[in-house]
Short mmCIF file of C-alpha atoms in Angstrom, two decimals:
data_model
loop_
_atom_site.label_atom_id
_atom_site.label_comp_id
_atom_site.label_asym_id
_atom_site.label_seq_id
_atom_site.Cartn_x
_atom_site.Cartn_y
_atom_site.Cartn_z
CA MET A 1 -10.21 -35.02 16.49
CA ILE A 2 -8.03 -32.39 14.84
CA ARG A 3 -5.67 -33.67 12.13
CA TYR A 4 -3.08 -31.43 10.51
CA HIS A 5 -1.15 -32.43 7.39
CA LEU A 6 2.29 -30.90 6.90
CA TYR A 7 3.50 -30.41 3.32
CA ILE A 8 6.99 -29.21 2.40
CA SER A 9 7.97 -27.96 -1.05
CA LEU A 10 10.95 -26.03 -2.41
CA SER A 11 10.08 -22.69 -3.96
CA PRO A 12 10.70 -22.86 -7.73
CA HIS A 13 11.19 -19.07 -8.08
CA LEU A 14 12.35 -17.41 -4.85
CA TYR A 15 15.78 -17.75 -3.24
CA LEU A 16 18.26 -15.85 -1.06
CA THR A 17 21.71 -14.74 -2.18
CA SER A 18 24.79 -15.31 0.00
CA LYS A 19 24.24 -11.72 1.25
CA GLN A 20 20.68 -12.51 2.39
CA LYS A 21 18.99 -10.64 -0.47
CA LEU A 22 15.74 -12.09 -1.72
CA LYS A 23 15.79 -12.76 -5.45
CA TYR A 24 13.30 -13.98 -8.03
CA SER A 25 14.10 -16.39 -10.84
CA PRO A 26 11.69 -16.15 -13.83
CA LYS A 27 12.62 -19.71 -14.80
CA LYS A 28 11.80 -22.57 -12.47
CA MET A 29 14.87 -23.59 -10.47
CA LYS A 30 16.00 -27.20 -10.19
CA PRO A 31 18.51 -27.21 -7.32
CA SER A 32 21.30 -29.75 -7.37
CA VAL A 33 23.82 -30.92 -4.76
CA ALA A 34 26.50 -28.79 -6.45
CA ASP A 35 24.27 -25.71 -6.23
CA ARG A 36 23.77 -26.19 -2.52
CA LYS A 37 27.49 -26.70 -1.88
CA SER A 38 28.44 -23.55 -3.83
CA GLY A 39 26.48 -21.36 -1.42
CA LYS A 40 25.62 -18.84 -4.12
CA ARG A 41 21.93 -19.52 -3.65
CA VAL A 42 20.06 -20.39 -0.49
CA TYR A 43 16.89 -22.17 -1.51
CA LEU A 44 13.61 -21.68 0.32
CA ASN A 45 11.27 -24.30 1.71
CA ARG A 46 7.55 -23.66 1.83
CA TYR A 47 6.04 -25.24 4.94
CA LEU A 48 2.28 -25.65 4.68
CA LEU A 49 0.01 -26.92 7.47
CA MET A 50 -3.51 -27.93 6.43
CA GLU A 51 -6.41 -28.92 8.66
CA GLU A 52 -7.90 -32.10 7.22
CA ASP A 53 -11.62 -31.39 7.43
CA SER A 54 -11.91 -27.68 6.67
CA GLY A 55 -8.91 -27.31 4.36
CA CYS A 56 -7.81 -24.21 6.31
CA VAL A 57 -4.04 -23.64 5.97
CA TYR A 58 -1.03 -21.81 7.41
CA LEU A 59 2.06 -21.28 5.25
CA GLU A 60 5.59 -19.84 5.70
CA TYR A 61 8.82 -19.61 3.71
CA ALA A 62 12.03 -20.66 5.47
CA ARG A 63 15.64 -21.33 4.51
CA ASP A 64 16.25 -24.82 3.19
CA ASP A 65 19.68 -25.03 4.88
CA ARG A 66 18.30 -24.75 8.42
CA PRO A 67 16.65 -27.96 9.67
CA GLU A 68 15.53 -26.17 12.86
CA SER A 69 13.22 -24.04 10.69
CA LEU A 70 10.53 -26.68 11.14
CA TYR A 71 10.40 -25.93 14.87
CA THR A 72 10.13 -22.20 14.16
CA PHE A 73 7.32 -22.87 11.70
CA LEU A 74 5.37 -25.09 14.14
CA TYR A 75 5.81 -22.52 16.91
CA ARG A 76 4.16 -19.79 14.81
CA ALA A 77 1.61 -22.11 13.18
CA PHE A 78 0.28 -23.49 16.51
CA ALA A 79 0.30 -20.11 18.30
CA SER A 80 -2.99 -18.31 18.98
CA LYS A 81 -3.83 -15.64 16.38
CA GLU A 82 -6.20 -12.76 16.08
CA SER A 83 -9.49 -13.85 14.53
CA GLU A 84 -9.20 -11.10 11.87
CA GLN A 85 -6.16 -12.87 10.43
CA LYS A 86 -8.26 -15.89 9.42
CA LEU A 87 -5.22 -18.19 9.84
CA LEU A 88 -4.94 -21.66 11.29
CA SER A 89 -4.11 -21.87 15.03
CA GLY A 90 -4.20 -24.40 17.85
CA MET A 91 -2.40 -27.77 18.16
CA PRO A 92 -3.63 -31.02 16.57
CA ASP A 93 -4.37 -34.42 18.03
CA VAL A 94 -2.64 -35.95 14.99
CA LEU A 95 0.16 -34.49 12.86
CA VAL A 96 0.73 -36.19 9.49
CA LEU A 97 4.42 -35.58 8.75
CA PRO A 98 6.68 -36.85 5.92
CA LYS A 99 9.05 -39.59 7.10
CA GLY A 100 12.10 -37.49 6.22
CA GLN A 101 11.05 -34.89 8.81
CA GLN A 102 10.33 -37.37 11.61
CA LYS A 103 13.46 -36.75 13.66
CA GLU A 104 13.84 -38.50 17.03
CA GLU A 105 13.88 -35.25 19.01
CA LEU A 106 10.73 -33.97 17.31
CA ILE A 107 8.94 -37.28 17.82
CA SER A 108 9.75 -37.23 21.54
CA LEU A 109 8.60 -33.63 21.89
CA LEU A 110 5.26 -34.23 20.16
CA GLN A 111 4.55 -37.48 21.98
CA ALA A 112 5.31 -35.85 25.34
CA TYR A 113 2.38 -33.56 24.66
CA PHE A 114 0.04 -36.26 23.34
CA ILE A 115 0.31 -35.28 19.71
CA GLN A 116 0.17 -38.46 17.66
CA LEU A 117 2.57 -38.58 14.72
CA GLU A 118 1.65 -40.32 11.46
CA ALA A 119 3.30 -40.76 8.10
CA PRO A 120 1.37 -40.15 4.87
CA PRO A 121 -0.18 -43.35 3.48
CA PRO A 122 1.74 -45.16 0.67
CA GLY A 123 1.33 -43.44 -2.67
CA PHE A 124 0.12 -40.25 -1.00
CA ARG A 125 1.20 -37.14 -2.88
CA SER A 126 3.77 -35.04 -0.98
CA GLY A 127 1.98 -31.81 -1.66
CA SER A 128 -1.45 -30.31 -2.23
CA SER A 129 -3.32 -28.36 -4.86
CA ILE A 130 -2.69 -25.12 -2.99
CA PHE A 131 0.97 -25.21 -4.04
CA ARG A 132 -0.17 -24.72 -7.63
CA GLN A 133 -1.90 -21.53 -6.54
CA VAL A 134 1.17 -20.48 -4.53
CA ASN A 135 3.29 -20.99 -7.64
CA LEU A 136 0.99 -18.67 -9.62
CA PHE A 137 1.27 -16.10 -6.86
CA GLU A 138 5.05 -16.31 -6.93
CA GLU A 139 5.10 -15.83 -10.69
CA ASN A 140 3.60 -12.37 -10.14
CA PHE A 141 6.63 -11.39 -8.06
CA GLU A 142 7.76 -8.69 -10.50
CA ASP A 143 5.08 -8.24 -13.12
CA ASP A 144 2.01 -7.63 -10.94
CA GLY A 145 3.85 -6.06 -8.06
CA LEU A 146 2.08 -8.36 -5.60
CA TRP A 147 5.36 -9.11 -3.85
CA VAL A 148 7.08 -5.80 -4.43
CA ALA A 149 8.19 -4.32 -1.13
CA PRO A 150 8.08 -0.59 -0.38
CA SER A 151 11.42 1.14 -0.44
CA THR A 152 11.52 1.16 3.36
CA ILE A 153 12.49 -2.51 3.38
CA TRP A 154 14.10 -2.83 0.00
CA PRO A 155 15.32 -5.43 -0.91
CA PRO A 156 12.42 -7.51 0.44
CA ASP A 157 13.20 -10.10 3.12
CA LEU A 158 11.60 -13.34 4.29
CA GLU A 159 9.53 -11.61 6.95
CA TYR A 160 7.93 -9.37 4.33
CA VAL A 161 7.31 -12.32 1.99
CA ASN A 162 5.63 -14.26 4.77
CA GLN A 163 3.43 -11.28 5.67
CA LYS A 164 2.35 -10.97 2.03
CA MET A 165 1.69 -14.71 1.70
CA GLN A 166 -0.31 -14.88 4.92
CA PHE A 167 -2.45 -11.93 3.82
CA TRP A 168 -3.09 -13.67 0.49
CA ILE A 169 -3.81 -17.01 2.20
CA SER A 170 -6.20 -15.29 4.59
CA SER A 171 -8.22 -13.43 1.97
CA SER A 172 -7.95 -15.59 -1.15
CA TYR A 173 -7.82 -19.11 0.26
CA ASN A 174 -8.98 -19.47 3.85
CA GLY A 175 -11.55 -16.74 3.17
CA MET A 176 -13.13 -18.81 0.36
CA PRO A 177 -15.11 -22.07 0.49
CA LYS A 178 -13.76 -25.40 -0.73
CA SER A 179 -15.01 -26.65 -4.08
CA GLY A 180 -18.66 -27.76 -3.80
CA GLU A 181 -19.18 -26.15 -0.37
CA ARG A 182 -20.78 -22.92 0.76
CA VAL A 183 -19.06 -22.27 4.09
CA LYS A 184 -15.65 -20.60 3.88
CA ARG A 185 -12.68 -22.68 5.04
CA TYR A 186 -11.86 -20.50 8.03
CA ASP A 187 -15.50 -20.22 9.12
CA ARG A 188 -15.86 -24.00 8.94
CA PHE A 189 -12.66 -24.47 10.95
CA CYS A 190 -14.05 -22.15 13.69
CA GLN A 191 -17.43 -23.91 13.67
CA GLU A 192 -15.86 -27.34 14.04
CA HIS A 193 -13.30 -26.19 16.65
CA PRO A 194 -14.92 -23.39 18.70
CA SER A 195 -12.04 -23.45 21.21
CA LEU A 196 -8.36 -23.83 20.38
CA HIS A 197 -6.86 -27.23 21.10
CA PHE A 198 -3.77 -27.15 23.36
CA PRO A 199 -3.16 -30.63 24.88
CA GLY A 200 -0.92 -30.93 27.94
CA ASP A 201 1.04 -27.99 29.32
CA LYS A 202 0.75 -25.37 26.60
CA GLU A 203 3.44 -23.01 27.94
CA ALA A 204 5.99 -25.78 28.44
CA PHE A 205 5.40 -27.07 24.93
CA PHE A 206 5.82 -23.62 23.40
CA ALA A 207 8.96 -23.06 25.43
CA GLN A 208 10.51 -26.13 23.78
CA LEU A 209 9.60 -24.89 20.31
CA TRP A 210 10.86 -21.40 21.20
CA ARG A 211 14.27 -22.81 22.15
CA HIS A 212 14.75 -24.09 18.60
CA THR A 213 13.40 -20.81 17.22
CA ARG A 214 16.03 -18.85 19.15
CA GLU A 215 18.73 -21.21 17.86
CA GLU A 216 17.74 -20.43 14.29
CA VAL A 217 17.66 -16.68 14.91
CA LYS A 218 21.06 -16.76 16.67
CA ALA A 219 22.63 -18.70 13.78
CA LEU A 220 21.26 -16.21 11.25
CA GLU A 221 22.48 -13.23 13.32
CA ASP A 222 25.97 -14.76 13.53
CA GLU A 223 26.03 -15.26 9.76
CA LEU A 224 24.97 -11.69 9.09
CA TRP A 225 27.49 -10.35 11.61
CA ALA A 226 30.31 -12.33 9.94
CA ALA A 227 29.44 -10.76 6.58
CA LYS A 228 29.20 -7.24 7.98
CA PRO A 229 32.92 -6.28 7.87
CA LYS A 230 33.08 -7.11 4.17
CA GLN A 231 30.05 -4.95 3.45
CA ALA A 232 31.35 -2.09 5.61
CA ARG A 233 34.35 -1.55 3.33
CA LYS A 234 32.02 -0.52 0.51
CA THR A 235 30.41 2.82 1.35
CA PRO A 236 28.35 4.73 -1.22
CA GLY A 237 30.44 7.48 -2.79
CA ASN A 238 30.00 10.14 -5.43
CA LYS A 239 30.50 7.62 -8.27
CA ASP A 240 27.74 5.44 -6.83
CA TRP A 241 25.46 8.47 -6.66
CA LEU A 242 26.10 9.25 -10.35
CA LYS A 243 25.44 5.61 -11.34
CA ALA A 244 22.23 5.63 -9.28
CA GLU A 245 21.17 8.88 -11.00
CA ASP A 246 21.60 7.30 -14.46
CA VAL A 247 19.44 4.31 -13.45
CA PHE A 248 16.92 6.64 -11.81
CA ASP A 249 16.61 8.62 -15.06
CA GLN A 250 15.80 5.39 -16.90
CA GLY A 251 13.03 4.83 -14.41
CA ARG A 252 11.62 8.28 -15.07
CA GLU A 253 11.53 7.50 -18.78
CA TYR A 254 9.49 4.36 -18.05
CA ASP A 255 7.13 6.46 -15.93
CA TRP A 256 6.69 9.00 -18.74
CA SER A 257 5.91 6.21 -21.20
CA GLY A 258 3.26 4.76 -18.89
CA GLU A 259 5.15 1.71 -17.55
CA PRO A 260 5.18 2.21 -13.74
CA LYS A 261 6.22 -1.39 -12.95
CA LYS A 262 9.36 -1.15 -15.04
CA ALA A 263 9.97 2.29 -13.56
CA MET A 264 9.85 0.85 -10.03
CA GLN A 265 12.39 -1.80 -10.99
CA MET A 266 14.78 0.93 -12.10
CA TYR A 267 14.19 2.97 -8.93
CA ARG A 268 14.95 -0.10 -6.82
CA ARG A 269 18.05 -0.76 -8.85
CA ALA A 270 19.14 2.82 -8.10
CA LEU A 271 18.63 2.09 -4.38
CA ASP A 272 20.74 -1.06 -4.67
CA ILE A 273 23.56 1.17 -5.98
CA HIS A 274 23.01 4.03 -3.54
CA PRO A 275 20.52 3.36 -0.67
CA GLY A 276 20.47 7.08 0.19
CA TYR A 277 19.09 8.24 -3.18
CA VAL A 278 16.08 10.12 -1.83
CA ASP A 279 14.26 10.73 -5.13
CA ALA A 280 14.12 6.98 -5.85
CA HIS A 281 12.18 6.48 -2.59
CA VAL A 282 9.92 9.38 -3.53
CA HIS A 283 9.08 8.05 -7.02
CA ILE A 284 8.50 4.52 -5.67
CA GLY A 285 5.99 6.21 -3.38
CA HIS A 286 4.36 7.95 -6.38
CA ASP A 287 3.99 4.65 -8.26
CA LEU A 288 2.67 2.78 -5.21
CA ALA A 289 0.13 5.58 -4.62
CA SER A 290 -0.99 5.35 -8.27
CA MET A 291 -1.67 1.63 -7.62
CA ILE A 292 -3.78 2.65 -4.56
CA ARG A 293 -1.26 0.97 -2.25
CA TYR A 294 -1.37 3.84 0.21
CA PRO A 295 0.23 2.22 3.33
CA GLU A 296 3.27 1.13 1.27
CA ALA A 297 3.47 4.51 -0.46
CA GLU A 298 3.38 6.22 2.93
CA GLY A 299 6.33 4.08 4.07
CA SER A 300 8.38 5.07 1.02
CA TYR A 301 7.64 8.77 1.51
CA ARG A 302 8.55 8.60 5.19
CA ARG A 303 11.82 6.85 4.35
CA ALA A 304 12.58 9.63 1.86
CA LEU A 305 11.88 12.26 4.54
CA THR A 306 14.12 10.54 7.08
CA LEU A 307 17.01 10.37 4.63
CA GLY A 308 16.37 13.93 3.42
CA ARG A 309 16.56 15.35 6.94
CA GLU A 310 19.82 13.48 7.56
CA GLN A 311 21.36 14.77 4.35
CA LEU A 312 20.03 18.35 4.28
CA GLY A 313 20.04 19.47 7.92
CA GLU A 314 18.23 22.80 8.45
CA ILE A 315 16.49 24.04 5.28
CA ASP A 316 16.63 27.76 4.47
CA PRO A 317 13.12 28.87 3.31
CA GLU A 318 14.65 31.39 0.87
CA ASP A 319 16.69 28.72 -0.95
CA ALA A 320 14.39 25.66 -0.61
CA TRP A 321 13.15 25.62 -4.19
CA VAL A 322 16.31 27.08 -5.74
CA ASP A 323 18.46 24.33 -4.19
CA LEU A 324 17.85 21.27 -6.41
CA ASP A 325 18.99 18.91 -3.61
CA THR A 326 16.02 20.06 -1.51
CA ARG A 327 13.33 19.32 -4.10
CA PRO A 328 13.16 15.52 -3.52
CA PHE A 329 12.52 16.20 0.17
CA MET A 330 9.75 18.65 -0.76
CA ARG A 331 8.23 16.16 -3.21
CA ALA A 332 8.23 13.56 -0.43
CA LEU A 333 6.34 15.91 1.90
CA HIS A 334 3.87 16.70 -0.89
CA GLY A 335 3.30 13.04 -1.75
CA LEU A 336 2.94 12.04 1.91
CA GLY A 337 0.35 14.79 2.44
CA LEU A 338 -1.69 13.56 -0.53
CA VAL A 339 -1.57 9.93 0.67
CA LEU A 340 -2.59 10.90 4.19
CA ALA A 341 -5.48 12.94 2.79
CA ARG A 342 -6.64 9.95 0.72
CA LYS A 343 -6.48 7.86 3.90
CA ARG A 344 -8.58 10.61 5.57
CA GLU A 345 -5.89 11.27 8.15
CA TRP A 346 -6.52 14.99 7.85
CA GLN A 347 -4.52 16.31 10.79
CA GLN A 348 -1.34 14.58 9.65
CA ALA A 349 -1.94 15.74 6.06
CA LEU A 350 -2.32 19.31 7.36
CA GLU A 351 1.03 19.08 9.18
CA CYS A 352 2.76 17.99 5.94
CA PHE A 353 1.26 20.87 3.95
CA GLN A 354 2.03 23.41 6.70
CA GLU A 355 5.66 22.25 6.79
CA LEU A 356 5.91 22.65 3.01
CA LEU A 357 4.54 26.19 3.19
CA ARG A 358 7.01 26.98 5.96
CA ILE A 359 10.07 25.93 3.96
CA ASP A 360 8.64 27.19 0.64
CA PRO A 361 6.51 30.29 1.29
CA GLN A 362 6.23 30.99 -2.45
CA ASP A 363 4.33 27.65 -2.78
CA HIS A 364 5.96 26.20 -5.91
CA LEU A 365 4.14 22.88 -5.38
CA GLY A 366 0.63 24.38 -5.24
CA ILE A 367 -0.26 23.56 -1.64
CA ARG A 368 -2.82 26.43 -1.73
CA TYR A 369 -4.99 24.22 -3.95
CA LEU A 370 -4.92 21.35 -1.40
CA ILE A 371 -4.82 22.76 2.11
CA GLY A 372 -8.28 24.45 2.00
CA GLU A 373 -10.01 21.09 1.64
CA VAL A 374 -8.03 19.71 4.60
CA TYR A 375 -9.12 22.60 6.84
CA HIS A 376 -12.70 22.06 5.55
CA GLN A 377 -12.61 18.37 6.46
CA LEU A 378 -11.25 19.24 9.93
CA GLY A 379 -14.15 21.66 10.45
CA ASP A 380 -12.04 24.85 10.49
CA PHE A 381 -14.29 26.80 8.11
CA HIS A 382 -12.51 30.11 8.66
CA GLN A 383 -9.11 28.80 7.48
CA ALA A 384 -10.81 26.81 4.69
CA ARG A 385 -12.45 30.01 3.40
CA VAL A 386 -9.12 31.88 3.53
CA TRP A 387 -7.34 29.21 1.46
CA TYR A 388 -10.21 28.70 -0.96
CA GLN A 389 -10.09 32.43 -1.73
CA ARG A 390 -6.31 32.21 -2.35
CA ALA A 391 -6.96 29.37 -4.80
CA ALA A 392 -9.95 31.03 -6.51
CA ASP A 393 -8.38 30.66 -9.95
CA TRP A 394 -8.94 26.86 -9.90
CA PRO A 395 -12.05 24.73 -9.22
CA GLU A 396 -10.44 23.51 -5.96
CA GLY A 397 -10.82 27.03 -4.62
CA ALA A 398 -13.75 28.51 -6.52
CA TRP A 399 -16.19 25.59 -6.37
CA ASN A 400 -15.17 24.26 -2.94
CA LEU A 401 -16.07 27.68 -1.56
CA VAL A 402 -19.62 27.09 -2.90
CA TRP A 403 -19.92 23.83 -0.90
CA LEU A 404 -18.56 25.60 2.18
CA HIS A 405 -21.36 28.18 1.98
CA LEU A 406 -23.93 25.41 1.51
CA GLU A 407 -22.61 23.50 4.53
CA GLU A 408 -23.01 26.71 6.56
CA GLU A 409 -26.57 26.91 5.11
CA ASP A 410 -25.72 30.25 3.54
CA VAL A 411 -27.72 29.83 0.33
CA PRO A 412 -27.33 33.44 -0.96
CA GLY A 413 -23.55 33.22 -0.41
CA ALA A 414 -23.42 29.84 -2.18
CA ALA A 415 -25.43 31.19 -5.15
CA LEU A 416 -23.20 34.23 -5.61
CA THR A 417 -20.02 32.15 -5.23
CA ALA A 418 -21.30 29.58 -7.74
CA VAL A 419 -22.03 32.28 -10.34
CA LYS A 420 -18.51 33.62 -9.94
CA ALA A 421 -17.11 30.05 -10.07
CA LEU A 422 -18.51 29.71 -13.59
CA GLN A 423 -15.72 32.07 -14.64
CA VAL A 424 -13.21 29.35 -13.57
CA ASN A 425 -14.96 26.27 -14.99
CA THR A 426 -18.49 26.04 -16.38
CA TYR A 427 -18.62 22.25 -16.65
CA VAL A 428 -18.61 21.41 -12.92
CA PRO A 429 -22.43 21.65 -12.36
CA THR A 430 -23.15 19.39 -15.36
CA VAL A 431 -20.51 16.82 -14.31
CA LEU A 432 -21.95 16.69 -10.79
CA GLN A 433 -25.60 16.55 -11.84
CA ARG A 434 -25.05 13.72 -14.31
CA MET A 435 -22.34 12.00 -12.17
CA ILE A 436 -20.13 11.84 -15.24
CA TYR A 437 -16.96 11.59 -13.08
CA ILE A 438 -17.90 8.03 -12.09
CA ARG A 439 -17.85 6.54 -15.57
CA PHE A 440 -15.11 8.64 -17.17
CA GLY A 441 -11.66 7.11 -17.83
CA PRO A 442 -8.21 8.24 -16.61
CA ILE A 443 -7.21 11.84 -17.24
CA PRO A 444 -3.43 12.25 -17.50
CA HIS A 445 -3.58 15.88 -18.70
CA PHE A 446 -6.20 18.60 -19.06
CA ALA A 447 -6.49 22.25 -20.19
CA LEU A 448 -7.75 25.14 -18.05
CA HIS A 449 -11.55 25.69 -18.08
CA SER A 450 -12.00 22.33 -19.89
CA PHE A 451 -14.47 19.48 -19.42
CA GLU A 452 -11.54 17.20 -18.39
CA GLN A 453 -10.53 19.66 -15.67
CA ALA A 454 -14.07 19.48 -14.24
CA ILE A 455 -13.96 15.67 -14.32
CA SER A 456 -10.60 15.61 -12.54
CA TYR A 457 -11.78 18.08 -9.91
CA CYS A 458 -15.01 16.23 -9.13
CA ARG A 459 -13.20 12.92 -8.91
CA GLU A 460 -10.07 13.83 -6.97
CA GLN A 461 -10.90 16.77 -4.75
CA GLN A 462 -14.53 17.29 -4.05
CA VAL A 463 -16.47 14.02 -4.02
CA LEU A 464 -15.89 13.25 -0.32
CA MET A 465 -17.35 16.61 0.72
CA TRP A 466 -20.09 16.65 -1.91
CA ARG A 467 -21.83 13.69 -0.27
CA ARG A 468 -22.26 15.53 3.02
CA ILE A 469 -23.49 18.89 1.64
CA PRO A 470 -27.18 19.63 2.43
CA TYR A 471 -29.53 20.66 -0.39
CA ARG A 472 -26.82 19.84 -2.95
CA TYR A 473 -29.09 18.42 -5.65
CA GLU A 474 -31.84 20.99 -5.08
CA PHE A 475 -29.25 23.77 -5.25
CA LEU A 476 -27.74 22.49 -8.53
CA GLU A 477 -31.14 21.98 -10.08
CA ALA A 478 -32.18 25.55 -9.27
CA PHE A 479 -28.79 26.94 -10.33
CA CYS A 480 -28.82 25.20 -13.70
CA SER A 481 -32.43 26.13 -14.41
CA VAL A 482 -31.79 29.89 -14.56
CA PRO A 483 -31.96 30.62 -18.35
CA GLU A 484 -28.90 32.92 -18.44
CA ILE A 485 -26.81 30.39 -16.46
CA LYS A 486 -28.04 27.52 -18.58
CA ASP A 487 -26.64 29.29 -21.66
CA MET A 488 -23.25 29.63 -20.00
CA LEU A 489 -22.84 25.95 -19.05
CA ASP A 490 -20.67 23.49 -20.94
CA THR A 491 -18.30 25.87 -22.70
CA ASP A 492 -14.54 26.26 -22.72
CA GLN A 493 -15.05 30.05 -22.88
CA PRO A 494 -16.07 31.07 -19.33
CA PRO A 495 -18.31 34.15 -19.04
CA SER A 496 -16.96 37.51 -17.97
CA LEU A 497 -19.41 38.95 -15.45
CA SER A 498 -19.52 42.25 -13.60
CA GLU A 499 -20.29 42.32 -9.89
CA ASP A 500 -23.83 43.60 -10.58
CA GLU A 501 -24.51 40.85 -13.13
CA ALA A 502 -23.25 38.20 -10.71
CA HIS A 503 -25.52 39.47 -7.92
CA ALA A 504 -28.54 39.57 -10.30
CA LEU A 505 -28.02 35.94 -11.37
CA ALA A 506 -27.49 34.85 -7.75
CA ALA A 507 -30.77 36.47 -6.78
CA GLN A 508 -32.60 34.39 -9.43
CA VAL A 509 -31.07 31.18 -8.01
CA VAL A 510 -32.20 32.10 -4.47
CA GLU A 511 -35.69 32.95 -5.77
CA LYS A 512 -36.02 29.52 -7.41
CA LEU A 513 -34.97 27.84 -4.17
CA ASN A 514 -37.37 29.96 -2.09
CA PRO A 515 -40.36 30.74 -4.38
#
């Protein structure tokens, strides 16, 4: 027999404004009758359904002023879900529901489909220990950025909050065992209930729940439509843009001082003032990318590009960098390309970099140092070689060309290129051999030819390719064992070699590899 317990609790931190904006209160809220009548805040209920034996749960936030929200919640909670979501699904034999929620219409609906309704026993707590964990999760709304939405859906809405909560529930609650047990909650639920339980006519039952769901959606749409004319009178103007720019500059100062969370708050405040402020979307993307939240960063960059195209129209390649209004658009393309590369979506990254080179042929953003690796990853060795040679003044060009020769099994070419690459940075072989890049801390800045530059290169640009290069360790060992080369390693003063000297050293490397 499947028994579900339903718990309902008001959120102590999250609420909606009269304009449907989600807000966070650092102090715990204690709503009163007067507060509800004023309409300034719309409080949020947290509906939580828990399976009695396994402890597996499903949770959603819904508006406290809509009693039909319970039907909407049950509709989504009972519905079949993908197994990867690790969320509760299927209908119970028994639903334990607080007396205050046992409305006549709901009782009739459940009983018609053989779902027995029970009230909690006397003295039973109207909540569960999971709400304490939910409260802790809510308290990270601003500080940890766990709830912070990307700029594409700023300010965050209930749908986004529910997605975040369900992901957290899935991974950090249902995906963990109960105290004193070994089997995870969701795994135990699936073991005990191998097939979903849908008593009676499943489709007819869901149709009844869906009717109430549509009623709630229609009421919300009507409310938003009624508020639309008031909002339409206020259109962002030049003054709003200047105010947004001041707030944006405050965010940049937080970024420079190493406080990205406070910076994001300022960027979002700038978007509240002027939703079309492209650079705020771009810098939110930068901060999300620095937190390794690549999907959300990608959304912010794409939003910036959409707005930029609307505002700029056709971009003249001769004026792209000179025109300051174009630079945020270019930064968005650059950031999106980097994020796509980190997600290993190489073809899309290539398209971003190619577009940047088209509108800025002089390459002010240094795409020549990035695009060679993308061509390399896509298997276009000819174009990779062309771009590595154009970027030969940095490790991204000089040393990546070495790995390209090795991947083509051109050992003499790799040896000669590596000798010449010492003139760009001599630390790279040592950093790779000893895997120093793994245990080294963050590197905000570095000097040319320096040890820190080698660390940054090995970590950010080359590690993905390095793992697939044949003979890599044997090649480095032979390369570093040549006495003249060994004397050149680990110095900020790169050697100055003639063509003949470079060929002579390369010949020694090849000889050690093929004695």
